Coordinates of C-alpha atoms in Angstrom, one line a residue:
M27 CA -16.9 -9.8 8.6
A28 CA -14.1 -8.7 6.1
A29 CA -10.7 -8.1 7.4
A30 CA -9.0 -4.9 6.3
L31 CA -5.1 -4.0 6.8
L32 CA -4.7 -0.2 6.8
V33 CA -1.0 0.6 6.1
L34 CA 0.3 4.3 7.1
A35 CA 3.7 5.5 6.2
H36 CA 4.4 8.9 7.5
P37 CA 6.8 10.1 10.1
R38 CA 4.4 12.6 11.8
T39 CA 1.1 11.6 13.6
D40 CA -0.3 15.0 13.0
S41 CA 0.3 14.9 9.3
L42 CA -2.4 15.3 6.6
T43 CA -1.4 11.8 5.8
A44 CA -2.2 10.3 9.2
R45 CA -5.5 12.2 9.3
V46 CA -6.6 10.7 6.0
A47 CA -5.5 7.3 7.4
A48 CA -7.6 7.9 10.7
R49 CA -10.6 8.8 8.5
A50 CA -10.0 5.6 6.4
R51 CA -9.9 3.5 9.6
D52 CA -13.2 4.9 10.7
R53 CA -14.8 4.4 7.3
L54 CA -13.6 0.8 7.1
A55 CA -15.0 0.1 10.5
A56 CA -18.3 1.8 9.6
A57 CA -18.6 -0.6 6.5
G58 CA -18.2 -3.6 8.8
H59 CA -14.4 -4.5 8.5
T60 CA -12.2 -5.4 11.2
V61 CA -9.4 -3.0 11.0
D62 CA -5.5 -3.9 11.6
V63 CA -3.7 -0.6 11.6
L64 CA -0.2 -0.9 10.8
D65 CA 1.8 2.3 11.2
L66 CA 5.2 1.4 9.9
H67 CA 6.8 4.5 11.6
T68 CA 5.2 3.9 15.1
E69 CA 5.9 0.2 15.0
G70 CA 9.5 0.8 14.1
F71 CA 9.4 -1.3 10.9
D72 CA 13.1 -1.6 9.4
P73 CA 13.0 -0.8 5.7
R74 CA 16.4 -2.0 4.9
M75 CA 17.1 -5.4 3.1
T76 CA 19.2 -7.7 4.9
P77 CA 20.6 -11.1 3.5
E78 CA 18.0 -13.0 5.8
D79 CA 15.2 -11.1 3.7
E80 CA 16.9 -11.2 0.3
P81 CA 14.9 -13.4 -2.2
D82 CA 16.6 -16.7 -2.9
W83 CA 15.6 -17.3 -6.6
A84 CA 16.4 -21.1 -6.1
D85 CA 14.1 -21.5 -3.0
R86 CA 10.6 -20.1 -3.0
E87 CA 10.2 -21.7 0.6
K88 CA 13.1 -19.7 2.1
R89 CA 12.2 -18.8 5.5
Y90 CA 12.4 -15.0 5.9
S91 CA 13.1 -13.0 9.2
P92 CA 10.7 -13.0 12.1
E93 CA 9.8 -9.4 11.3
A94 CA 9.1 -10.0 7.7
R95 CA 7.1 -13.2 8.4
A96 CA 4.9 -11.3 11.0
H97 CA 4.1 -8.7 8.4
M98 CA 3.3 -11.3 5.8
A99 CA 0.8 -12.9 8.2
R100 CA -0.8 -9.5 8.6
V101 CA -1.0 -9.1 4.6
E102 CA -2.4 -12.8 4.3
A103 CA -5.0 -12.3 6.9
A104 CA -6.7 -9.3 5.1
D105 CA -9.2 -9.2 2.5
V106 CA -8.8 -5.7 1.7
I107 CA -5.5 -3.5 1.9
V108 CA -5.5 0.3 2.1
V109 CA -2.1 2.0 1.9
V110 CA -2.0 5.6 2.7
F111 CA 1.4 7.6 2.1
P112 CA 2.9 10.7 1.0
V113 CA 4.3 10.8 -2.6
W114 CA 8.0 11.7 -2.4
W115 CA 10.2 12.2 -5.3
F116 CA 7.3 11.0 -7.4
G117 CA 7.3 7.6 -5.7
L118 CA 6.7 5.7 -2.4
P119 CA 8.8 7.0 0.6
A120 CA 11.6 4.8 1.6
L121 CA 10.0 3.2 4.6
L122 CA 7.2 2.0 2.3
K123 CA 9.3 1.0 -0.4
G124 CA 11.4 -1.1 1.8
W125 CA 8.1 -2.8 3.4
V126 CA 7.2 -3.8 0.0
D127 CA 10.9 -5.2 -0.8
R128 CA 11.0 -7.1 2.7
V129 CA 7.3 -8.2 3.0
W130 CA 5.9 -8.6 -0.5
N131 CA 8.7 -11.1 -1.3
Y132 CA 9.5 -14.0 -3.7
G133 CA 7.5 -17.3 -2.5
F134 CA 5.1 -15.2 -0.5
A135 CA 3.4 -12.4 -2.8
Y136 CA 5.0 -13.7 -6.2
G137 CA 6.6 -16.5 -7.7
R138 CA 3.8 -19.1 -7.5
S139 CA 1.5 -20.5 -10.2
R140 CA -1.4 -19.8 -8.1
P141 CA -0.8 -16.2 -6.1
R142 CA -1.3 -16.3 -2.4
L143 CA -2.8 -12.7 -2.6
A144 CA -5.3 -13.5 -5.5
G145 CA -8.7 -12.3 -4.5
K146 CA -7.8 -9.7 -2.1
R147 CA -8.4 -5.8 -2.9
I148 CA -6.2 -2.9 -2.6
Q149 CA -6.4 0.7 -2.5
W150 CA -3.3 2.9 -2.7
I151 CA -3.8 6.5 -1.6
G152 CA -1.0 8.9 -2.2
L153 CA -0.7 12.6 -1.1
A154 CA 1.1 14.7 -3.6
G155 CA 2.4 18.0 -3.4
Y156 CA 2.1 19.3 -7.0
S157 CA -1.2 20.1 -8.7
R158 CA -3.1 17.4 -10.9
E159 CA -2.2 19.5 -14.0
H160 CA 1.7 19.3 -12.9
F161 CA 1.4 15.6 -12.3
A162 CA -0.2 15.0 -15.8
E163 CA 2.1 17.3 -17.7
G164 CA 5.1 15.1 -16.3
G165 CA 3.5 12.0 -16.6
W166 CA 4.1 11.1 -13.1
D167 CA 0.5 10.2 -12.3
D168 CA 0.5 7.5 -14.8
L169 CA 4.0 6.1 -13.5
I170 CA 2.9 5.8 -10.1
D171 CA -0.5 4.2 -11.1
R172 CA 1.4 1.7 -13.2
Q173 CA 3.9 1.0 -10.7
L174 CA 1.4 0.2 -7.8
R175 CA -1.6 -1.0 -9.7
V176 CA 0.2 -3.2 -12.2
G177 CA 4.0 -3.7 -11.0
V178 CA 3.2 -4.6 -7.5
S179 CA -0.6 -5.3 -6.9
R180 CA -1.1 -7.3 -10.1
F181 CA 2.2 -8.8 -10.4
C182 CA 1.4 -10.2 -6.9
G183 CA -2.1 -11.5 -8.1
I184 CA -4.3 -8.8 -6.8
E185 CA -6.5 -7.9 -9.9
D186 CA -8.7 -5.5 -8.1
A187 CA -6.3 -2.7 -7.4
R188 CA -6.8 1.0 -7.5
V189 CA -4.5 4.1 -7.1
H190 CA -5.8 7.7 -6.1
L191 CA -3.8 10.6 -5.9
V192 CA -4.8 13.5 -3.7
Y193 CA -3.1 16.7 -5.1
D194 CA -2.0 19.9 -4.0
T195 CA -1.2 19.1 -0.5
V196 CA 1.8 21.3 0.2
A197 CA -0.6 24.2 0.2
S198 CA -3.0 22.5 2.7
G199 CA -4.6 24.6 5.4
A200 CA -7.6 26.2 4.0
H201 CA -8.8 23.6 1.7
D202 CA -7.7 20.6 3.8
Q203 CA -11.4 19.5 4.0
A204 CA -11.5 19.3 0.2
L205 CA -8.2 17.1 0.3
L206 CA -9.9 14.7 3.0
T207 CA -12.9 14.6 0.9
S208 CA -11.2 13.5 -2.2
A209 CA -9.5 10.6 -0.3
D210 CA -12.8 9.8 1.3
D211 CA -14.8 9.5 -1.9
A212 CA -11.9 7.5 -3.5
L213 CA -12.1 5.1 -0.7
S214 CA -16.2 4.9 -0.7
A215 CA -16.1 4.0 -4.4
F216 CA -13.3 1.3 -3.8
L217 CA -15.5 -0.2 -1.0
T218 CA -18.8 -0.1 -2.6
A219 CA -17.6 -1.6 -5.9
P220 CA -18.4 -5.3 -6.7
A221 CA -16.3 -7.9 -4.8
P222 CA -13.8 -9.9 -6.8
A223 CA -14.0 -13.5 -7.3
P224 CA -12.8 -15.9 -4.3
A225 CA -9.0 -16.1 -3.8
R226 CA -7.4 -19.4 -5.0
A227 CA -5.3 -21.5 -2.6
A228 CA -1.5 -21.2 -3.1
G229 CA 0.3 -23.5 -5.1

């Protein structure tokens, strides 16, 4: 049975983002995954970088803080990672950016000849307030895609990485079902895609 890590980054449990995450949890479980739900707000994750978790470029074996190492273990245990978040200022919310900074750290997620995260799969699902046309006009959809799919995922050895944006979420309400379906369809396509090659051992 495959293990999935579902990461949620939103301060309100009644938000559309939380509803998308809840449906993703159910869909992952229905697909036969064991699901570890990581609600960063509920668990009180601290996104602030401290000297204890700052990368040491001369020591890739640096022992990071207990909190960071606990999260690293959850990432490492997952075969599939699904991250659900609101798009704020055309990027990740501070809580999620801090999670990447502290947890996807040097020596763990990158900095090795054979990446520890190779062979994993990741789906990023961002909820954006503007329309698809507005995002395309500004080029922001491409920027977010490149940052998450290439700059984070592939940089850390995850080749099977996808980014899906759900647009027009500020005007949610009457068309919530269409927004939820957009996220559902993206996750279904991700889960039914061919599996990647097995991960290689860390070097």
